[in-house]
Coordinates of C-alpha atoms and ligand atoms in Angstrom, one line a residue:
X1 CA -67.2 60.7 -53.9
X2 CA -65.6 64.0 -53.2
X3 CA -66.6 67.7 -53.5
X4 CA -64.5 69.3 -56.0
X5 CA -62.7 72.7 -55.3
X6 CA -60.7 74.7 -57.7
X7 CA -59.0 78.2 -57.7
X8 CA -57.0 79.8 -60.5
X9 CA -56.5 76.7 -62.5
X10 CA -55.7 74.3 -59.7
X11 CA -57.9 71.4 -58.3
X12 CA -57.0 71.6 -54.7
X13 CA -58.3 69.7 -51.1
X14 CA -61.6 71.4 -50.1
X15 CA -59.8 72.5 -46.4
X16 CA -57.0 74.0 -48.6
X17 CA -59.2 76.1 -50.9
X18 CA -59.1 79.5 -49.3
X19 CA -59.4 83.0 -50.8
X20 CA -57.5 86.1 -49.1
X21 CA -59.4 88.5 -47.1
X22 CA -58.5 91.0 -49.5
X23 CA -60.5 89.3 -52.3
X24 CA -62.6 91.9 -53.8
X25 CA -65.6 89.5 -53.9
X26 CA -65.5 89.2 -50.2
X27 CA -64.6 92.9 -49.7
X28 CA -67.3 94.5 -52.1
X29 CA -69.1 91.6 -53.7
X30 CA -67.2 92.6 -56.8
X31 CA -67.6 89.5 -58.9
X32 CA -70.0 87.3 -60.9
X33 CA -71.0 83.6 -60.9
X34 CA -72.6 80.9 -62.6
X35 CA -74.5 77.6 -61.7
X36 CA -74.6 74.7 -64.1
X37 CA -76.1 71.2 -63.6
X38 CA -75.4 68.0 -65.0
X39 CA -77.8 65.5 -66.1
X40 CA -76.2 62.0 -66.2
X41 CA -72.8 63.3 -65.6
X42 CA -72.9 65.9 -68.6
X43 CA -73.2 69.5 -68.1
X44 CA -76.6 71.1 -69.1
X45 CA -76.6 74.2 -71.7
X46 CA -72.9 74.6 -70.8
X47 CA -72.4 77.1 -73.8
X48 CA -75.4 79.2 -72.6
X49 CA -74.2 79.5 -69.0
X50 CA -70.5 80.3 -70.3
X51 CA -72.1 82.9 -72.4
X52 CA -74.0 84.4 -69.7
X53 CA -70.7 84.3 -67.6
X54 CA -68.9 86.1 -70.3
X55 CA -71.5 88.9 -70.6
X56 CA -71.8 89.4 -66.7
X57 CA -68.0 89.8 -66.9
X58 CA -68.3 92.1 -69.8
X59 CA -71.0 94.3 -68.0
X60 CA -68.7 94.7 -64.7
X61 CA -65.7 95.5 -66.9
X62 CA -63.9 92.5 -65.8
X63 CA -61.8 90.8 -68.5
X64 CA -62.4 86.9 -68.7
X65 CA -59.4 85.2 -67.3
X66 CA -60.0 81.9 -69.2
X67 CA -61.6 81.3 -72.7
X68 CA -64.7 78.9 -72.8
X69 CA -62.7 76.1 -74.0
X70 CA -60.3 75.9 -70.9
X71 CA -63.4 76.2 -68.8
X72 CA -65.0 73.3 -70.6
X73 CA -62.0 71.2 -70.2
X74 CA -61.6 72.0 -66.4
X75 CA -65.3 71.1 -65.8
X76 CA -64.8 67.9 -67.6
X77 CA -61.8 67.2 -65.5
X78 CA -63.7 68.3 -62.1
X79 CA -66.7 66.2 -63.1
X80 CA -64.4 63.2 -63.8
X81 CA -63.1 63.8 -60.1
X82 CA -66.3 64.1 -58.5
X83 CA -68.1 61.4 -60.6
X84 CA -71.5 62.4 -59.4
X85 CA -74.4 61.4 -61.5
X86 CA -76.2 64.8 -60.7
X87 CA -73.6 67.4 -60.0
X88 CA -74.0 71.3 -59.4
X89 CA -71.2 73.3 -60.6
X90 CA -70.5 76.8 -59.4
X91 CA -68.1 79.0 -60.8
X92 CA -67.3 82.5 -59.2
X93 CA -65.1 85.2 -60.5
X94 CA -64.0 88.2 -58.8
X95 CA -61.7 91.4 -59.4
X96 CA -59.2 89.4 -57.4
X97 CA -56.9 90.5 -54.3
X98 CA -56.1 94.1 -54.0
X99 CA -55.6 96.8 -51.0
X100 CA -59.1 97.9 -50.0
X101 CA -60.4 100.6 -52.4
X102 CA -63.8 100.8 -54.0
X103 CA -62.3 101.9 -57.4
X104 CA -60.7 99.2 -59.8
X105 CA -57.4 98.3 -58.7
X106 CA -54.5 99.2 -61.3
X107 CA -53.0 95.8 -61.2
X108 CA -54.9 92.9 -60.1
X109 CA -55.5 89.2 -61.1
X110 CA -59.2 88.1 -61.1
X111 CA -59.8 85.1 -58.7
X112 CA -61.6 82.3 -60.4
X113 CA -63.1 79.4 -58.1
X114 CA -65.0 76.4 -59.2
X115 CA -66.8 74.0 -56.9
X116 CA -68.6 71.0 -57.8
X117 CA -70.9 69.1 -55.4
X118 CA -73.7 66.6 -55.7
X119 CA -77.0 67.9 -56.7
X120 CA -80.2 67.1 -54.5
X121 CA -83.2 67.4 -56.5
X122 CA -86.3 68.7 -55.8
X123 CA -88.3 66.0 -53.8
X124 CA -90.7 63.9 -55.6
X125 CA -93.5 65.0 -53.6
X126 CA -92.8 68.8 -54.3
X127 CA -92.9 67.8 -58.0
X128 CA -96.2 65.9 -57.8
X129 CA -98.1 68.3 -55.7
X130 CA -96.3 71.6 -56.4
X131 CA -94.9 74.0 -53.8
X132 CA -95.9 77.3 -52.2
X133 CA -94.6 80.6 -52.5
X134 CA -95.0 84.1 -50.8
X135 CA -94.5 87.5 -52.4
X136 CA -91.4 89.8 -51.1
X137 CA -90.4 93.3 -52.1
X138 CA -87.7 93.3 -54.8
X139 CA -85.1 95.2 -53.0
X140 CA -82.4 94.6 -55.6
X141 CA -80.1 96.8 -57.5
X142 CA -81.0 98.0 -61.1
X143 CA -78.8 95.5 -62.9
X144 CA -80.5 92.0 -62.0
X145 CA -79.2 90.7 -65.4
X146 CA -75.9 90.5 -64.3
X147 CA -75.5 87.3 -62.3
X148 CA -73.7 89.2 -59.4
X149 CA -72.4 87.5 -56.3
X150 CA -74.2 90.3 -54.5
X151 CA -77.0 88.4 -53.4
X152 CA -78.2 90.0 -50.2
X153 CA -81.6 90.9 -51.3
X154 CA -82.0 87.6 -52.6
X155 CA -80.7 86.0 -49.4
X156 CA -83.3 88.3 -47.2
X157 CA -86.1 87.1 -49.6
X158 CA -85.3 83.5 -49.4
X159 CA -84.7 83.5 -45.4
X160 CA -88.2 85.3 -45.3
X161 CA -89.8 82.3 -47.5
X162 CA -88.2 79.7 -45.1
X163 CA -89.2 81.2 -42.0
X164 CA -92.8 81.5 -43.5
X165 CA -92.4 77.7 -44.3
X166 CA -92.8 78.3 -48.1
X167 CA -90.5 77.2 -51.0
X168 CA -89.8 80.3 -52.8
X169 CA -90.0 84.3 -52.3
X170 CA -91.5 85.8 -55.5
X171 CA -90.3 89.2 -55.8
X172 CA -92.3 92.3 -56.6
X173 CA -91.6 95.5 -57.7
X174 CA -93.9 98.5 -57.8
X175 CA -96.8 95.7 -57.8
X176 CA -95.3 93.8 -60.7
X177 CA -93.7 90.3 -60.6
X178 CA -90.1 90.2 -61.4
X179 CA -89.0 86.6 -60.7
X180 CA -88.1 84.4 -57.7
X181 CA -85.4 84.8 -55.4
X182 CA -83.5 81.7 -57.2
X183 CA -85.8 81.3 -60.2
X184 CA -88.1 82.7 -63.0
X185 CA -91.7 83.0 -62.4
X186 CA -94.0 82.2 -65.4
X187 CA -97.8 82.4 -65.1
X188 CA -100.5 80.9 -67.3
X189 CA -103.5 83.0 -68.3
X190 CA -106.0 81.6 -70.6
X191 CA -103.5 79.1 -71.9
X192 CA -100.9 81.9 -72.5
X193 CA -97.7 81.9 -70.7
X194 CA -96.9 85.4 -69.1
X195 CA -93.6 86.1 -67.9
X196 CA -91.4 89.2 -67.2
X197 CA -89.4 90.3 -70.1
X198 CA -85.7 90.1 -70.4
X199 CA -83.9 93.3 -69.1
X200 CA -82.4 94.9 -66.0
X201 CA -85.2 93.4 -63.7
X202 CA -84.6 89.9 -64.1
X203 CA -81.8 87.3 -64.5
X204 CA -82.2 85.9 -68.1
X205 CA -82.4 82.3 -66.9
X206 CA -81.1 79.6 -69.1
X207 CA -83.9 77.3 -67.9
X208 CA -86.5 80.5 -68.8
X209 CA -85.1 80.3 -72.5
X210 CA -85.3 76.4 -72.9
X211 CA -88.8 76.4 -71.4
X212 CA -90.1 79.1 -73.5
X213 CA -88.7 77.7 -76.8
X214 CA -90.4 74.3 -75.7
X215 CA -93.7 76.2 -75.3
X216 CA -93.5 78.0 -78.4
X217 CA -92.6 74.8 -80.4
X218 CA -95.8 73.2 -78.7
X219 CA -97.8 76.1 -80.2
X220 CA -98.2 77.4 -76.6
X221 CA -98.3 81.6 -76.8
X222 CA -95.8 83.3 -74.9
X223 CA -96.1 87.0 -73.6
X224 CA -93.2 88.3 -72.1
X225 CA -94.6 91.3 -70.1
X226 CA -94.6 92.0 -66.4
X227 CA -97.4 90.5 -64.5
X228 CA -99.2 92.5 -61.8
X229 CA -99.4 90.5 -58.3
X230 CA -103.2 90.4 -58.3
X231 CA -103.1 88.5 -61.8
X232 CA -100.8 86.3 -60.4
X233 CA -103.2 85.4 -57.6
X234 CA -105.6 84.9 -60.2
X235 CA -103.8 82.9 -62.9
X236 CA -104.7 79.7 -63.9
X237 CA -101.3 78.2 -63.3
X238 CA -97.9 79.6 -61.8
X239 CA -94.5 77.9 -62.1
X240 CA -90.9 78.5 -61.5
X241 CA -88.1 77.7 -63.8
X242 CA -84.4 77.5 -63.0
X243 CA -81.5 75.2 -63.0
X244 CA -82.1 73.8 -59.7
X245 CA -85.6 73.5 -59.9
X246 CA -86.1 72.8 -63.5
X247 CA -90.0 73.4 -63.9
X248 CA -91.8 73.5 -60.8
X249 CA -95.6 74.2 -60.2
X250 CA -96.4 76.6 -57.5
X251 CA -99.8 75.9 -56.0
X252 CA -100.3 78.7 -53.5
X253 CA -99.0 82.2 -53.3
X254 CA -99.4 84.4 -50.0
X255 CA -101.9 81.5 -48.9
X256 CA -104.0 82.1 -52.1
X257 CA -104.7 78.9 -54.0
X258 CA -103.5 79.3 -57.5
X259 CA -105.8 77.8 -60.0
X260 CA -107.2 74.3 -58.9
X261 CA -104.7 74.2 -56.2
X262 CA -102.8 71.3 -58.2
X263 CA -99.9 71.6 -61.1
X264 CA -101.8 72.7 -64.1
X265 CA -102.2 71.0 -67.6
X266 CA -99.5 73.5 -69.1
X267 CA -97.0 73.0 -66.4
X268 CA -97.5 69.4 -66.5
X269 CA -97.3 69.2 -70.6
X270 CA -93.9 71.3 -70.4
X271 CA -92.6 69.2 -67.6
X272 CA -93.2 66.1 -70.0
X273 CA -91.4 67.8 -72.6
X274 CA -88.7 68.8 -70.5
X275 CA -88.3 65.0 -69.3
X276 CA -88.4 63.9 -73.3
X277 CA -85.7 66.6 -74.1
X278 CA -83.4 65.0 -71.5
X279 CA -84.0 61.6 -72.7
Ligands
LIG301 N1 -83.4 84.5 -61.4 C1 -82.6 84.2 -60.3 C2 -82.6 85.6 -59.2 C3 -81.7 83.3 -60.2 O1 -80.7 83.4 -58.9 C4 -81.7 82.2 -61.0 C5 -80.9 81.0 -60.9 O2 -80.0 81.0 -60.1 C6 -82.7 82.1 -61.9 C7 -83.4 83.2 -62.2 C8 -82.8 80.9 -63.0 O3 -81.7 80.9 -63.9 P1 -81.2 79.6 -64.3 O4 -82.4 79.0 -65.4 O5 -79.9 80.3 -65.6 O6 -80.6 78.8 -63.4

């Protein structure tokens, strides 16, 4: 089963899928992206991801090169070619190829890239026992709501987590938890889910929004506010949400045990609901 590469409307062999060194995505990180996963071959929350892509494009003043219907068709075509049961679809749109100059070029065509690869799910052991995390300074810019390809601060945070032997870096700005390097972060305090509010400090996760609506439907209270790091340490439960991690329990942060040190009841309940929703 091949990994699929696609540039500007054409599927092509991986080795031939190359981008100009003048592409503004490479020169400036002048672009946005989306990551969508499939379950049993079907894209999950495709419309929500395409809506967010469209919003990201609008926010960086880049017009959408293709409508949703065209993306949907190409994604289906790519998935058929790849034939992975669980796939990860990556779409990246940049301001295209132009001589290097920070200001927008007067004439350029955006570059649209899509790749489809097999998704390797979080291990069963991580799901059963939960994972560890460490906090890291949130060094990112002021528009984390835009899914920009500028990921340097996330890269540094994630690498620091890897070197520390923990699963995720939890980003902290002025003493408050924003999100993870590749995920949103939620804490449970006395049965209430607390998570950073939507806005410029976080990426509004598609999984975050599905999980919060599952929680509300189940009668679990949700409080969208920033949680101080000390309160995170003292939380009954902490978990991550994200396309690749789904709902994943965090049982230790900065070497401190969270709650009982095992995935807690609210997290487990949400995982059960998540699984039921996918059936
Ligand atoms: N926050 C950041 C910084 C991310 O990179 C991601 C996923 O890539 C998320 C949150 C989770 O978003 P989603 O649930 O849409 O995958």
